[in-house]
Amino acid sequence: MKVMKFGGTSVGTPSRMMDVTELVTKSGEPVFVVLSAMAGTTNSLVEISDYLYKKNPDGANEVINQLERMYMKHVEELYSTEEMKSQTREFLQSEMNYLRSFTKELFTSFEEKSIVAQGEMMSTNMVVNYMKEKGIKAALINALDFMRTDKNSEPDPVYIKEKLAAIMEQNEGQQVYITQGFICRNAYGEIDNLQRGGSDYTASLIGAALNAEEIQIWTDIDGMHNNDPRVVDHTEPVHQLHFEEAAELAYFGAKILHPTCVQPAKYAGIPVRLLNTMQPDAEGTTISNKTEYGKIKAVAAKDNIIAIKIKSSRMLLATGFLRKVFEIFESYQTPIDMVCTSEVGVSMSIDNSAHLGEIVDELKKYGTVTVDTGMCIICVVGDLDWSNIGFETMVMDAMKNIPVRMISYGGSNYNISFLIKEEDKKRALQSLSDNLFNK
């Protein structure tokens, strides 16, 4: 069985829902489908929550009314029989009444998560109803019945696998199984969400639990490109990536995929394919545990980086110096992206400025601290093992006219990273494309 995930844009209109139905039933084989909320719905639900936080129920009700009008219009466009129109209208009306119920009571963060979860509830119900109207054997499976996180807010794979296996047995013989992405229950039974990776994470967890043949992530982009198409000319999709390569690209700026979401698939050895709903015949990108040796695959960039250098000839060689420095970042829950050391100093980069002032104050106990803002990390990804003689020279040659603040090489066999000024980002990305791919 294949798992197919469709994002908000892919189910953003009634015609797109029809296209998704055609895609998932094309092979005639049973599939498990994960759907996001319709594009724009989650933003509206967050806006409703914001009004409720501000104790403005009238503002919340106005957004709910707008949402209701939009969905009722979609009903007229999506269904052809009055029976299914009536059934779906009744469901959507109950959803809107549920949202309105929050305007009459005390509002907390957990109520917000319940509100935001309704976007996926509505999209999955609408698509299942459309499939049933078309005579397709489709089962709607509530993600809240099997998707759960533990006390550390991490997915509980044993629970997920056991519950999902029982549900699948109860619904045996269906052509399409549909569930909601993103949403779950936490260890205390409250409605929550997976946060990192969202619906992609749901699909990966389900794929691992079902030991799926393949996990497909359908978006409006034809896979991961070898550079950022918004910045660079003549980019192309990368057709094959190792899980580690995909994780590096995702972490360093490739927005199509969250670095966390493919981990369950990686550990289960299940390939993940990134495909384009608008161009379903395009090859896309396949991510697996296979490596294409001796090949540079792609470039990504991560903006809003801050570089911090601490210089201390007195302390650096002392035992425990680096531990003390890293503990400061840990205490403020601020991850470090890059690290470079010398005899008298250590430089680090972070992408979270929330506690920058406190971190700098703490670091000043151990040396002289300088901070550079407006920086950018450029990451070159591929089979960059040190035994591939000349690869680092090719990359460095492409960067020869770009001022570089830091370089990281050797921490991974899959990337070389450069810290540069954001103002030099476009030149750097274009030069790397010209020298590594377009020749």
Coordinates of C-alpha atoms in Angstrom, one line a residue:
M1 CA 0.0 0.0 0.0
K2 CA 1.2 3.5 -0.8
V3 CA 0.6 6.5 1.5
M4 CA -0.2 9.8 -0.4
K5 CA -0.2 13.2 1.3
F6 CA -1.7 16.3 -0.2
G7 CA -1.1 19.8 1.0
G8 CA -3.5 22.7 1.4
T9 CA -2.9 24.0 -2.1
S10 CA -3.6 20.5 -3.6
V11 CA -7.1 20.5 -2.0
G12 CA -7.6 24.3 -2.1
T13 CA -10.6 24.4 -4.4
P14 CA -13.4 22.0 -5.4
S15 CA -11.7 21.4 -8.8
R16 CA -8.4 20.5 -7.0
M17 CA -10.3 18.0 -4.7
M18 CA -11.7 16.4 -7.9
D19 CA -8.1 16.2 -9.3
V20 CA -6.9 14.6 -6.1
T21 CA -9.7 12.0 -6.2
E22 CA -8.6 11.1 -9.8
L23 CA -5.0 10.8 -8.7
V24 CA -5.5 8.5 -5.8
T25 CA -7.9 6.2 -7.6
K26 CA -6.0 6.1 -10.9
S27 CA -4.1 2.9 -10.1
G28 CA -7.1 1.0 -8.7
E29 CA -5.0 -0.2 -5.8
P30 CA -5.8 0.5 -2.2
V31 CA -4.1 3.7 -0.9
F32 CA -3.9 5.6 2.4
V33 CA -4.4 9.4 1.9
V34 CA -3.4 12.2 4.3
L35 CA -5.0 15.6 3.7
S36 CA -4.1 19.1 5.0
A37 CA -6.8 21.8 5.5
M38 CA -7.9 23.7 2.4
A39 CA -5.5 26.5 1.6
G40 CA -6.3 29.6 3.7
T41 CA -8.5 27.8 6.2
T42 CA -5.8 27.3 8.9
N43 CA -5.0 31.1 8.7
S44 CA -8.7 31.9 9.2
L45 CA -8.9 29.5 12.2
V46 CA -5.8 31.1 13.7
E47 CA -7.4 34.5 13.2
I48 CA -10.5 33.3 15.0
S49 CA -8.4 32.2 17.9
D50 CA -6.6 35.5 18.0
Y51 CA -9.9 37.4 18.3
L52 CA -10.9 35.1 21.1
Y53 CA -7.6 35.7 22.9
K54 CA -8.3 39.4 22.6
K55 CA -11.8 38.8 24.0
N56 CA -13.5 40.0 20.8
P57 CA -16.2 37.4 20.1
D58 CA -17.8 39.7 17.4
G59 CA -14.5 39.7 15.4
A60 CA -14.3 35.9 15.7
N61 CA -17.9 35.4 14.6
E62 CA -17.3 37.6 11.6
V63 CA -14.4 35.4 10.4
I64 CA -16.5 32.3 11.1
N65 CA -19.3 33.7 9.0
Q66 CA -16.9 34.4 6.1
L67 CA -15.5 30.8 6.4
E68 CA -19.1 29.4 6.4
R69 CA -20.0 31.3 3.2
M70 CA -16.9 30.1 1.4
Y71 CA -17.4 26.4 2.4
M72 CA -21.1 26.5 1.5
K73 CA -20.2 27.8 -1.9
H74 CA -17.7 24.9 -2.3
V75 CA -20.5 22.5 -1.6
E76 CA -22.5 23.7 -4.6
E77 CA -19.4 23.4 -6.8
L78 CA -18.2 20.0 -5.6
Y79 CA -21.3 17.8 -5.4
S80 CA -23.8 16.9 -8.1
T81 CA -26.5 15.2 -6.0
E82 CA -28.8 17.0 -3.6
E83 CA -28.4 14.2 -1.1
M84 CA -24.6 14.7 -0.8
K85 CA -24.9 18.4 -0.8
S86 CA -27.4 18.2 2.1
Q87 CA -25.3 15.8 4.0
T88 CA -22.1 17.9 3.7
R89 CA -23.9 21.1 4.5
E90 CA -25.2 19.6 7.7
F91 CA -21.7 18.5 8.6
L92 CA -20.2 21.9 7.9
Q93 CA -23.0 23.7 9.8
S94 CA -22.1 21.6 12.8
E95 CA -18.5 22.5 12.4
M96 CA -19.3 26.2 12.3
N97 CA -21.6 25.9 15.4
Y98 CA -18.7 24.2 17.1
L99 CA -16.4 27.1 16.3
R100 CA -19.1 29.6 17.5
S101 CA -19.3 27.8 20.8
F102 CA -15.9 29.1 21.8
T103 CA -17.1 32.6 21.7
K104 CA -19.2 31.9 24.8
E105 CA -16.6 30.5 27.1
L106 CA -13.1 31.0 28.6
F107 CA -10.4 30.6 25.9
T108 CA -7.0 28.8 26.4
S109 CA -4.2 27.5 24.3
F110 CA -5.8 24.0 24.1
E111 CA -9.0 25.5 22.8
E112 CA -6.9 27.1 20.0
K113 CA -5.5 23.7 19.0
S114 CA -9.1 22.3 18.9
I115 CA -10.1 25.2 16.7
V116 CA -7.1 24.8 14.3
A117 CA -7.8 21.1 14.0
Q118 CA -11.1 21.7 12.4
G119 CA -9.5 22.7 9.0
E120 CA -8.3 19.1 8.4
M121 CA -11.6 17.7 9.7
M122 CA -13.6 19.7 7.1
S123 CA -11.3 18.9 4.1
T124 CA -11.2 15.2 4.8
N125 CA -15.0 14.9 5.2
M126 CA -15.6 16.8 2.0
V127 CA -13.3 14.7 -0.1
V128 CA -14.6 11.4 1.4
N129 CA -18.2 12.5 0.6
Y130 CA -17.2 13.4 -2.9
M131 CA -15.6 9.9 -3.4
K132 CA -18.7 8.2 -2.0
E133 CA -20.8 10.2 -4.4
K134 CA -18.6 8.9 -7.2
G135 CA -19.1 5.3 -6.1
I136 CA -15.6 4.9 -4.7
K137 CA -15.2 2.7 -1.6
A138 CA -13.6 5.3 0.8
A139 CA -13.2 5.2 4.6
L140 CA -12.7 8.3 6.7
I141 CA -10.3 7.5 9.6
N142 CA -10.1 10.0 12.4
A143 CA -6.4 10.8 13.1
L144 CA -7.3 11.6 16.8
D145 CA -8.1 7.9 17.2
F146 CA -4.5 6.7 16.5
M147 CA -2.1 9.6 16.2
R148 CA -0.6 10.4 19.6
T149 CA 2.4 12.1 21.1
D150 CA 4.2 11.2 24.4
K151 CA 5.0 13.4 27.4
N152 CA 7.9 14.8 25.5
S153 CA 5.6 15.9 22.6
E154 CA 7.2 13.3 20.4
P155 CA 5.2 10.8 18.3
D156 CA 4.5 7.5 20.0
P157 CA 5.2 5.0 17.2
V158 CA 4.2 1.9 19.2
Y159 CA 0.8 3.3 20.1
I160 CA 0.3 4.6 16.5
K161 CA 1.1 1.2 15.0
E162 CA -1.1 -0.8 17.3
K163 CA -4.1 1.5 17.1
L164 CA -3.8 2.0 13.3
A165 CA -3.5 -1.8 12.7
A166 CA -6.8 -2.3 14.6
I167 CA -8.6 0.4 12.7
M168 CA -7.4 -0.9 9.4
E169 CA -8.7 -4.3 10.3
Q170 CA -12.1 -2.9 11.1
N171 CA -12.2 -1.1 7.7
E172 CA -10.8 -3.9 5.6
G173 CA -11.7 -3.9 1.9
Q174 CA -11.7 -0.1 1.2
Q175 CA -10.1 1.4 -1.9
V176 CA -9.2 4.7 -0.2
Y177 CA -8.4 5.3 3.4
I178 CA -8.4 9.0 4.3
T179 CA -7.2 10.8 7.4
Q180 CA -6.2 14.2 8.7
G181 CA -2.6 15.4 8.7
F182 CA -1.0 17.5 11.4
I183 CA -3.5 16.9 14.2
C184 CA -3.1 14.3 17.0
R185 CA -3.8 13.8 20.7
N186 CA -1.1 14.3 23.3
A187 CA -0.2 12.0 26.2
Y188 CA -3.1 13.4 28.3
G189 CA -5.7 12.8 25.6
E190 CA -6.0 16.5 24.6
I191 CA -6.3 17.6 21.0
D192 CA -2.8 18.7 19.9
N193 CA -0.6 18.8 16.8
L194 CA 2.6 17.5 15.5
Q195 CA 4.1 21.0 15.0
R196 CA 7.3 20.2 13.0
G197 CA 6.6 19.0 9.5
G198 CA 2.8 18.9 10.0
S199 CA 1.0 16.7 7.5
D200 CA 4.2 15.4 6.0
Y201 CA 5.1 14.1 9.4
T202 CA 1.7 12.4 9.7
A203 CA 2.3 10.7 6.3
S204 CA 5.8 9.5 7.3
L205 CA 4.5 8.1 10.6
I206 CA 1.6 6.3 8.9
G207 CA 3.9 4.9 6.2
A208 CA 6.2 3.5 8.9
A209 CA 3.3 2.1 10.9
L210 CA 1.8 0.3 7.8
N211 CA 5.2 -0.7 6.4
A212 CA 4.1 1.1 3.2
E213 CA 5.6 0.5 -0.2
E214 CA 6.1 4.2 -0.7
I215 CA 5.2 7.6 0.8
Q216 CA 4.2 10.3 -1.7
I217 CA 4.2 14.0 -0.7
W218 CA 2.1 15.9 -3.3
T219 CA 2.6 19.7 -3.4
D220 CA 2.5 22.4 -6.1
I221 CA 6.3 22.0 -6.8
D222 CA 7.9 19.3 -8.9
G223 CA 10.3 18.0 -6.2
M224 CA 13.4 19.5 -4.6
H225 CA 15.4 21.7 -7.0
N226 CA 19.1 21.9 -7.2
N227 CA 18.9 25.6 -6.2
D228 CA 16.3 28.1 -5.0
P229 CA 14.1 28.8 -8.1
R230 CA 12.9 32.0 -6.5
V231 CA 16.4 33.4 -6.5
V232 CA 18.4 31.6 -9.2
D233 CA 17.8 31.1 -13.0
H234 CA 17.7 27.7 -14.7
T235 CA 17.2 25.4 -11.7
E236 CA 16.1 21.8 -12.2
P237 CA 14.5 19.1 -10.0
V238 CA 16.9 16.6 -8.3
H239 CA 15.5 13.2 -9.1
Q240 CA 17.3 11.2 -6.4
L241 CA 18.4 12.1 -2.9
H242 CA 19.7 10.1 0.1
F243 CA 17.7 10.8 3.3
E244 CA 20.7 12.6 4.8
E245 CA 21.0 14.8 1.7
A246 CA 17.3 15.7 1.9
A247 CA 17.6 16.4 5.6
E248 CA 20.5 18.8 5.0
L249 CA 18.7 20.6 2.2
A250 CA 15.5 20.9 4.3
Y251 CA 17.4 22.1 7.4
F252 CA 19.3 24.7 5.4
G253 CA 16.4 26.3 3.6
A254 CA 14.5 23.9 1.1
K255 CA 11.0 24.8 2.3
I256 CA 9.3 21.9 0.4
L257 CA 10.2 19.5 3.3
H258 CA 10.7 19.7 7.0
P259 CA 13.9 18.0 8.2
T260 CA 12.2 16.0 10.9
C261 CA 9.3 14.6 8.9
V262 CA 11.1 12.0 6.9
Q263 CA 12.9 10.4 9.9
P264 CA 10.2 7.6 10.4
A265 CA 10.4 6.7 6.7
K266 CA 14.2 6.7 6.9
Y267 CA 14.4 4.3 9.8
A268 CA 11.8 2.1 8.2
G269 CA 13.6 2.1 4.9
I270 CA 10.6 3.4 3.0
P271 CA 11.2 5.7 0.0
V272 CA 9.6 9.1 0.0
R273 CA 8.6 10.8 -3.3
L274 CA 8.0 14.5 -3.7
L275 CA 5.5 15.0 -6.5
N276 CA 3.6 17.9 -8.2
T277 CA -0.2 17.8 -8.1
M278 CA -0.3 20.3 -11.0
Q279 CA 2.1 18.1 -13.1
P280 CA 1.3 14.6 -11.9
D281 CA 3.4 12.9 -14.7
A282 CA 6.6 14.8 -13.7
E283 CA 9.3 12.5 -12.1
G284 CA 9.7 14.6 -9.0
T285 CA 12.3 13.7 -6.3
T286 CA 12.7 10.2 -4.7
I287 CA 14.3 10.2 -1.3
S288 CA 15.7 6.9 0.0
N289 CA 18.7 5.2 1.7
K290 CA 20.4 4.9 -1.7
T291 CA 23.5 7.0 -2.4
E292 CA 24.6 8.3 -5.8
Y293 CA 28.3 8.3 -5.3
G294 CA 30.6 11.1 -6.4
K295 CA 27.9 13.6 -7.2
I296 CA 27.0 17.1 -6.0
K297 CA 23.2 17.4 -5.8
A298 CA 21.9 20.8 -4.8
V299 CA 22.4 24.1 -3.0
A300 CA 20.2 25.7 -0.3
A301 CA 20.3 28.9 1.7
K302 CA 19.2 29.7 5.2
D303 CA 18.5 33.4 6.0
N304 CA 18.4 35.5 9.2
I305 CA 21.5 34.0 10.7
I306 CA 23.5 35.5 13.5
A307 CA 27.2 34.9 14.0
I308 CA 28.7 35.0 17.5
K309 CA 32.4 34.9 18.1
I310 CA 34.0 34.6 21.6
K311 CA 37.7 35.3 21.9
S312 CA 39.6 34.2 25.0
S313 CA 43.2 33.4 25.0
R314 CA 43.0 32.7 28.7
M315 CA 40.1 30.3 28.7
L316 CA 40.0 28.4 25.4
L317 CA 42.6 25.8 26.2
A318 CA 41.1 25.3 29.7
T319 CA 39.3 22.0 30.3
G320 CA 35.5 22.4 29.9
F321 CA 35.6 25.8 28.1
L322 CA 33.5 24.6 25.1
R323 CA 31.1 22.8 27.4
K324 CA 30.4 26.0 29.4
V325 CA 29.9 27.9 26.1
F326 CA 27.5 25.3 24.7
E327 CA 25.6 25.1 28.0
I328 CA 24.7 28.7 27.7
F329 CA 23.0 28.2 24.4
E330 CA 21.3 25.0 25.8
S331 CA 19.9 26.9 28.8
Y332 CA 18.2 29.3 26.4
Q333 CA 17.0 26.5 24.1
T334 CA 18.9 28.1 21.2
P335 CA 20.3 25.5 18.7
I336 CA 23.7 26.2 17.0
D337 CA 24.0 25.7 13.2
M338 CA 27.7 26.0 12.6
V339 CA 30.8 25.9 14.8
C340 CA 34.4 26.9 14.0
T341 CA 37.3 26.9 16.5
S342 CA 40.8 28.3 16.6
E343 CA 43.6 28.6 19.3
V344 CA 42.0 31.7 20.8
G345 CA 38.4 31.7 19.8
V346 CA 35.2 29.9 18.8
S347 CA 32.6 31.2 16.3
M348 CA 29.0 29.9 16.2
S349 CA 25.9 30.7 14.2
I350 CA 22.3 30.7 15.4
D351 CA 19.0 31.4 13.7
N352 CA 17.0 32.4 16.7
S353 CA 17.5 35.9 18.2
A354 CA 14.9 35.5 21.0
H355 CA 17.5 35.3 23.8
L356 CA 20.5 36.9 22.0
G357 CA 21.0 39.6 24.6
E358 CA 21.0 37.1 27.5
I359 CA 23.3 34.7 25.6
V360 CA 25.8 37.5 24.9
D361 CA 25.8 38.6 28.5
E362 CA 26.5 35.1 29.7
L363 CA 29.3 34.6 27.1
K364 CA 31.1 37.8 28.2
K365 CA 32.0 35.9 31.4
Y366 CA 34.4 33.9 29.4
G367 CA 35.8 36.3 26.8
T368 CA 35.3 39.1 24.3
V369 CA 32.2 38.7 22.3
T370 CA 31.3 40.1 18.9
V371 CA 28.0 39.6 17.0
D372 CA 27.3 39.8 13.3
T373 CA 23.7 40.0 12.1
G374 CA 22.1 39.8 8.6
M375 CA 24.0 36.7 7.7
C376 CA 23.1 33.7 5.6
I377 CA 24.2 30.1 5.5
I378 CA 24.8 28.6 2.0
C379 CA 24.8 24.8 2.0
V380 CA 26.2 22.6 -0.8
V381 CA 24.8 19.0 -0.6
G382 CA 25.9 15.8 -2.2
D383 CA 28.3 12.9 -1.8
L384 CA 31.0 15.1 -0.4
D385 CA 33.1 12.6 1.4
W386 CA 36.7 13.7 1.8
S387 CA 37.9 10.9 -0.4
N388 CA 36.2 12.5 -3.4
I389 CA 39.3 14.5 -4.4
G390 CA 38.6 17.9 -5.9
F391 CA 35.0 18.4 -4.8
E392 CA 35.8 21.0 -2.2
T393 CA 38.0 22.8 -4.7
M394 CA 35.1 23.0 -7.2
V395 CA 32.8 24.5 -4.5
M396 CA 35.5 26.9 -3.2
D397 CA 36.2 28.0 -6.7
A398 CA 32.5 28.9 -7.2
M399 CA 32.7 31.0 -4.1
K400 CA 36.0 32.8 -4.9
N401 CA 34.4 36.2 -5.3
I402 CA 32.1 36.0 -2.3
P403 CA 33.4 37.2 1.2
V404 CA 33.0 34.2 3.5
R405 CA 32.8 34.6 7.3
M406 CA 32.9 30.9 8.2
I407 CA 33.3 27.5 6.5
S408 CA 32.1 24.1 7.8
Y409 CA 33.4 21.0 6.2
G410 CA 33.9 17.5 7.6
G411 CA 31.1 17.4 10.1
S412 CA 29.0 15.5 7.6
N413 CA 29.8 13.5 4.5
Y414 CA 26.9 15.3 2.8
N415 CA 27.5 19.0 3.0
I416 CA 29.9 22.0 2.9
S417 CA 28.4 25.2 4.5
F418 CA 29.5 28.8 4.1
L419 CA 28.4 31.7 6.3
I420 CA 28.1 34.9 4.2
K421 CA 26.3 38.3 4.3
E422 CA 22.7 38.1 3.2
E423 CA 23.4 40.8 0.6
D424 CA 25.8 38.4 -1.1
K425 CA 23.3 35.5 -1.1
K426 CA 22.0 35.8 -4.7
R427 CA 25.5 36.2 -6.2
A428 CA 26.7 33.1 -4.2
L429 CA 23.7 30.9 -5.2
Q430 CA 23.9 31.9 -8.9
S431 CA 27.7 31.3 -9.0
L432 CA 27.3 27.9 -7.4
S433 CA 24.6 27.0 -10.0
D434 CA 26.7 28.2 -12.9
N435 CA 29.8 26.4 -11.8
L436 CA 28.4 23.1 -10.4
F437 CA 25.3 22.4 -12.5
N438 CA 24.9 24.6 -15.5
K439 CA 28.3 23.9 -17.1

